[in-house]
Each structure stands twice: as C-alpha cells, then as structure tokens.
mmCIF file of C-alpha atoms and ligand atoms in Angstrom:
data_model
loop_
_atom_site.group_PDB
_atom_site.id
_atom_site.type_symbol
_atom_site.label_atom_id
_atom_site.label_comp_id
_atom_site.label_asym_id
_atom_site.label_seq_id
_atom_site.Cartn_x
_atom_site.Cartn_y
_atom_site.Cartn_z
ATOM 1 C CA MET A 1 -10.262 75.398 242.439
ATOM 2 C CA THR A 2 -10.888 71.613 242.413
ATOM 3 C CA VAL A 3 -13.960 69.521 242.144
ATOM 4 C CA ARG A 4 -13.763 67.013 245.296
ATOM 5 C CA PRO A 5 -15.698 64.081 245.777
ATOM 6 C CA ILE A 6 -18.819 64.324 247.839
ATOM 7 C CA ILE A 7 -19.140 62.010 250.586
ATOM 8 C CA THR A 8 -22.655 60.384 250.509
ATOM 9 C CA LEU A 9 -24.685 57.770 252.602
ATOM 10 C CA PRO A 10 -24.031 55.297 253.684
ATOM 11 C CA ASP A 11 -20.742 56.644 254.759
ATOM 12 C CA GLU A 12 -21.898 58.112 257.952
ATOM 13 C CA LYS A 13 -18.839 57.756 259.739
ATOM 14 C CA ILE A 14 -17.500 61.028 258.175
ATOM 15 C CA LEU A 15 -20.852 62.900 258.080
ATOM 16 C CA ARG A 16 -21.643 62.389 261.605
ATOM 17 C CA ALA A 17 -18.430 64.185 262.815
ATOM 18 C CA VAL A 18 -18.698 67.365 264.615
ATOM 19 C CA SER A 19 -16.836 69.849 262.755
ATOM 20 C CA LYS A 20 -14.301 72.161 264.557
ATOM 21 C CA PRO A 21 -14.276 75.977 264.497
ATOM 22 C CA LEU A 22 -11.886 78.033 262.304
ATOM 23 C CA LYS A 23 -8.876 79.844 264.009
ATOM 24 C CA SER A 24 -8.858 82.364 261.236
ATOM 25 C CA VAL A 25 -10.251 82.784 257.794
ATOM 26 C CA ASP A 26 -6.603 82.603 255.867
ATOM 27 C CA GLU A 27 -5.593 81.723 252.390
ATOM 28 C CA HIS A 28 -5.862 77.952 252.990
ATOM 29 C CA ALA A 29 -9.490 78.228 254.225
ATOM 30 C CA ARG A 30 -10.133 80.446 251.158
ATOM 31 C CA ALA A 31 -8.652 77.592 249.053
ATOM 32 C CA ILE A 32 -11.286 75.147 250.911
ATOM 33 C CA PHE A 33 -14.115 77.618 250.240
ATOM 34 C CA ASP A 34 -13.340 77.616 246.578
ATOM 35 C CA ASP A 35 -13.232 73.902 246.170
ATOM 36 C CA MET A 36 -16.276 73.691 248.317
ATOM 37 C CA LEU A 37 -18.067 76.229 245.649
ATOM 38 C CA GLU A 38 -16.666 74.578 242.626
ATOM 39 C CA THR A 39 -17.785 71.089 244.073
ATOM 40 C CA MET A 40 -21.209 72.377 244.913
ATOM 41 C CA TYR A 41 -21.723 74.014 241.219
ATOM 42 C CA ASP A 42 -20.506 70.845 239.514
ATOM 43 C CA ALA A 43 -23.046 68.676 241.565
ATOM 44 C CA PRO A 44 -25.051 71.018 241.231
ATOM 45 C CA GLY A 45 -26.538 71.892 244.505
ATOM 46 C CA ILE A 46 -27.499 74.912 246.298
ATOM 47 C CA GLY A 47 -25.574 74.633 249.621
ATOM 48 C CA LEU A 48 -22.341 72.508 250.834
ATOM 49 C CA ALA A 49 -20.764 72.027 254.208
ATOM 50 C CA ALA A 50 -16.935 71.104 254.195
ATOM 51 C CA ILE A 51 -17.606 67.960 256.095
ATOM 52 C CA GLN A 52 -19.223 66.882 252.903
ATOM 53 C CA ILE A 53 -16.045 66.880 251.412
ATOM 54 C CA GLY A 54 -14.305 65.322 254.423
ATOM 55 C CA VAL A 55 -12.992 68.785 255.934
ATOM 56 C CA ALA A 56 -14.311 68.868 259.579
ATOM 57 C CA GLN A 57 -13.958 72.440 259.905
ATOM 58 C CA ARG A 58 -17.109 74.910 260.547
ATOM 59 C CA MET A 59 -17.538 76.017 257.011
ATOM 60 C CA LEU A 60 -20.533 76.341 254.341
ATOM 61 C CA VAL A 61 -21.195 77.680 251.134
ATOM 62 C CA VAL A 62 -24.591 78.564 249.472
ATOM 63 C CA ASP A 63 -25.772 80.104 246.048
ATOM 64 C CA LEU A 64 -29.313 80.528 245.536
ATOM 65 C CA ALA A 65 -28.990 82.122 242.250
ATOM 66 C CA LYS A 66 -31.076 80.410 239.515
ATOM 67 C CA ASP A 67 -29.931 79.071 236.025
ATOM 68 C CA GLY A 68 -28.917 82.011 234.048
ATOM 69 C CA GLU A 69 -28.607 84.520 236.901
ATOM 70 C CA ALA A 70 -25.357 85.799 238.041
ATOM 71 C CA ARG A 71 -23.805 83.415 240.737
ATOM 72 C CA LYS A 72 -23.919 84.941 244.101
ATOM 73 C CA PRO A 73 -22.021 82.863 246.520
ATOM 74 C CA LEU A 74 -22.336 83.227 250.284
ATOM 75 C CA PHE A 75 -19.019 82.119 252.322
ATOM 76 C CA VAL A 76 -19.849 81.252 255.942
ATOM 77 C CA ALA A 77 -17.519 80.279 258.536
ATOM 78 C CA ASN A 78 -18.180 79.594 262.332
ATOM 79 C CA PRO A 79 -21.663 80.338 262.096
ATOM 80 C CA GLU A 80 -23.916 80.802 265.229
ATOM 81 C CA ILE A 81 -27.607 81.243 264.987
ATOM 82 C CA ILE A 82 -28.398 84.038 267.523
ATOM 83 C CA TRP A 83 -31.976 84.129 266.846
ATOM 84 C CA THR A 84 -34.834 81.917 265.498
ATOM 85 C CA SER A 85 -38.724 83.026 264.587
ATOM 86 C CA ASP A 86 -41.455 81.013 266.102
ATOM 87 C CA GLU A 87 -42.844 80.913 262.977
ATOM 88 C CA ILE A 88 -41.954 77.527 261.203
ATOM 89 C CA SER A 89 -41.964 76.812 257.310
ATOM 90 C CA ASP A 90 -41.495 73.665 255.450
ATOM 91 C CA TYR A 91 -39.749 72.941 252.527
ATOM 92 C CA GLU A 92 -38.878 69.671 250.603
ATOM 93 C CA GLU A 93 -35.193 69.317 251.144
ATOM 94 C CA GLY A 94 -32.414 67.295 249.588
ATOM 95 C CA CYS A 95 -28.751 66.760 250.192
ATOM 96 C CA LEU A 96 -25.848 66.156 248.121
ATOM 97 C CA SER A 97 -24.815 63.495 250.583
ATOM 98 C CA ILE A 98 -28.134 61.713 250.123
ATOM 99 C CA PRO A 99 -28.634 61.665 246.477
ATOM 100 C CA ASP A 100 -32.289 61.333 244.854
ATOM 101 C CA PHE A 101 -33.973 61.470 248.145
ATOM 102 C CA TYR A 102 -36.315 64.219 249.080
ATOM 103 C CA GLU A 103 -38.744 65.016 251.908
ATOM 104 C CA MET A 104 -40.697 67.907 253.738
ATOM 105 C CA VAL A 105 -38.643 69.223 256.820
ATOM 106 C CA ASP A 106 -40.178 71.931 259.487
ATOM 107 C CA ARG A 107 -37.646 74.647 260.490
ATOM 108 C CA PRO A 108 -38.086 78.267 261.772
ATOM 109 C CA LYS A 109 -38.927 80.427 258.918
ATOM 110 C CA GLU A 110 -36.454 83.108 259.648
ATOM 111 C CA ILE A 111 -33.179 82.967 261.345
ATOM 112 C CA LYS A 112 -30.394 85.708 262.483
ATOM 113 C CA LEU A 113 -26.971 84.302 261.796
ATOM 114 C CA ARG A 114 -23.661 85.504 263.265
ATOM 115 C CA PHE A 115 -20.471 84.379 260.987
ATOM 116 C CA LEU A 116 -16.962 85.243 259.517
ATOM 117 C CA ASP A 117 -17.018 85.811 255.887
ATOM 118 C CA ARG A 118 -14.590 84.760 253.164
ATOM 119 C CA HIS A 119 -12.101 87.713 254.320
ATOM 120 C CA GLY A 120 -12.593 86.930 258.089
ATOM 121 C CA GLU A 121 -15.013 89.833 258.917
ATOM 122 C CA ALA A 122 -17.627 89.361 261.623
ATOM 123 C CA THR A 123 -20.898 89.358 259.704
ATOM 124 C CA GLU A 124 -24.577 89.353 260.787
ATOM 125 C CA LEU A 125 -27.253 88.103 258.395
ATOM 126 C CA HIS A 126 -31.176 88.017 258.563
ATOM 127 C CA ALA A 127 -32.585 85.274 256.402
ATOM 128 C CA ALA A 128 -35.840 84.194 255.778
ATOM 129 C CA GLY A 129 -37.459 81.670 253.461
ATOM 130 C CA LEU A 130 -35.264 79.346 251.437
ATOM 131 C CA THR A 131 -32.073 80.871 252.620
ATOM 132 C CA ALA A 132 -33.000 80.360 256.102
ATOM 133 C CA THR A 133 -33.609 76.708 255.357
ATOM 134 C CA VAL A 134 -30.530 76.013 253.549
ATOM 135 C CA LEU A 135 -28.344 77.614 256.072
ATOM 136 C CA GLN A 136 -30.142 75.585 258.919
ATOM 137 C CA HIS A 137 -29.638 72.513 256.789
ATOM 138 C CA GLU A 138 -25.741 73.233 256.179
ATOM 139 C CA ILE A 139 -25.313 74.249 260.075
ATOM 140 C CA ASP A 140 -26.822 70.940 260.902
ATOM 141 C CA HIS A 141 -24.190 69.294 258.789
ATOM 142 C CA LEU A 142 -21.507 70.975 261.151
ATOM 143 C CA ASN A 143 -22.952 69.181 263.893
ATOM 144 C CA GLY A 144 -22.933 65.977 262.342
ATOM 145 C CA VAL A 145 -26.889 66.077 261.748
ATOM 146 C CA LEU A 146 -28.459 65.102 258.491
ATOM 147 C CA PHE A 147 -32.111 66.521 257.312
ATOM 148 C CA ILE A 148 -33.192 62.771 257.383
ATOM 149 C CA ASP A 149 -32.807 63.343 261.276
ATOM 150 C CA HIS A 150 -35.735 65.764 261.127
ATOM 151 C CA ILE A 151 -38.106 63.171 259.132
ATOM 152 C CA SER A 152 -39.912 60.092 260.693
ATOM 153 C CA ARG A 153 -37.864 57.223 261.856
ATOM 154 C CA LEU A 154 -39.616 54.787 259.579
ATOM 155 C CA LYS A 155 -38.662 57.054 256.524
ATOM 156 C CA LYS A 156 -35.166 57.506 258.007
ATOM 157 C CA ALA A 157 -34.677 53.921 258.159
ATOM 158 C CA ARG A 158 -36.007 53.193 254.997
ATOM 159 C CA VAL A 159 -33.555 55.522 253.242
ATOM 160 C CA ILE A 160 -30.611 54.402 255.063
ATOM 161 C CA LYS A 161 -31.345 50.862 254.200
ATOM 162 C CA LYS A 162 -31.558 51.763 250.721
ATOM 163 C CA PHE A 163 -28.239 53.369 250.634
ATOM 164 C CA GLN A 164 -26.648 50.498 252.595
ATOM 165 C CA LYS A 165 -27.903 47.899 250.079
ATOM 166 C CA ALA A 166 -26.916 49.783 247.113
ATOM 167 C CA ASP A 167 -23.593 50.049 248.675
ATOM 168 C CA LYS A 168 -23.397 46.336 249.072
ATOM 169 C CA LEU A 169 -24.567 45.519 245.645
ATOM 170 C CA GLY A 170 -22.041 47.984 244.127
ATOM 171 C CA LYS A 171 -19.147 46.168 246.114
ATOM 172 C CA LEU A 172 -19.862 42.789 244.800
HETATM 173 NI NI1 NI B 1 -27.017 68.497 252.926
#
C-alpha cells in the first residue's frame, strides 16, 4: 500500500475527467483500492475517488469510522445510484482536492446504490445521512463534478481564483 499524491485545485484538467467503468475487480484494481485507502487515511479524509490520485476508473473508498474506532472501509466500484429520497439534507462538505474549503451542500438524504465490492460481487446498499452524502460526493468525482459545482457561482469563482493565485505564487 502506497500513499499517493492527491490532485488538488487548480489542476482541474484531471479532476474534470469522466472516469471509466472497471471491466472487473481484479488484483490490479484491489491494489489501487489499497493505495486509495492508504492515501485517504493519511490525508486524513472520509472519502476518496480514484481520479483524485489520477486514476480515471470508477472506484471510490469511504470510511466514516471515528478516531479510536475500528476502521470500516467501504470499497465501491462502478457505482450506480438507483434511487434517491425526495427529502434533502445539507452538510458542510469539504474535499481533499480542495483543501481548507468548506461549504454547505444540499443532496438527497437517502440513496440506494448498486456497485461491485472489493471482490467484484454485485452489492446493493441503502445509505442515509453522512454516508449518503459522502457517497454522492465521491460519485460526483467519477463524473468530473466537484462539490463547488453545487454552491453559488460567486463562492465557486472565489475559491477557484484563490487556488489559481496560490499556485502562481508557489511557482514564482
Ligand atoms: Ni472530494
């Protein structure tokens, strides 16, 4: 397992790519899953999509275990949201690709998800609350969507500018 560099703003070129479905969850895919998990724990974060380490495959990992609790990783390949609740909830979201920026985002409160697990088994999951939010956030990544796409245009423009500026300063 290797901690890989996480791609962050302003590098939108890779983050905006649409990831491709996995043909099967083989040893190679499991090795990527392991690196993703290690990278997420190291950050630390509660969710990571493969594209965030530059792998354009429809894979994500989530672990909502709190400090001191046993780790409870969820490995998700080729996810498909097959149902969403009408009820909406809002959470203050952040993203390892947009460090130190947090904003409230509205999303369906519950979802039903169909995906392949770490062993390639077809699985269904009914998720609610924070789990549902994190899964939707990570699935967005697979489609090149960032959580700042769900906030006001002004706030989004401001945060993108902030990262562009920081990048320029870093390159001087
Ligand atoms: Ni994210």
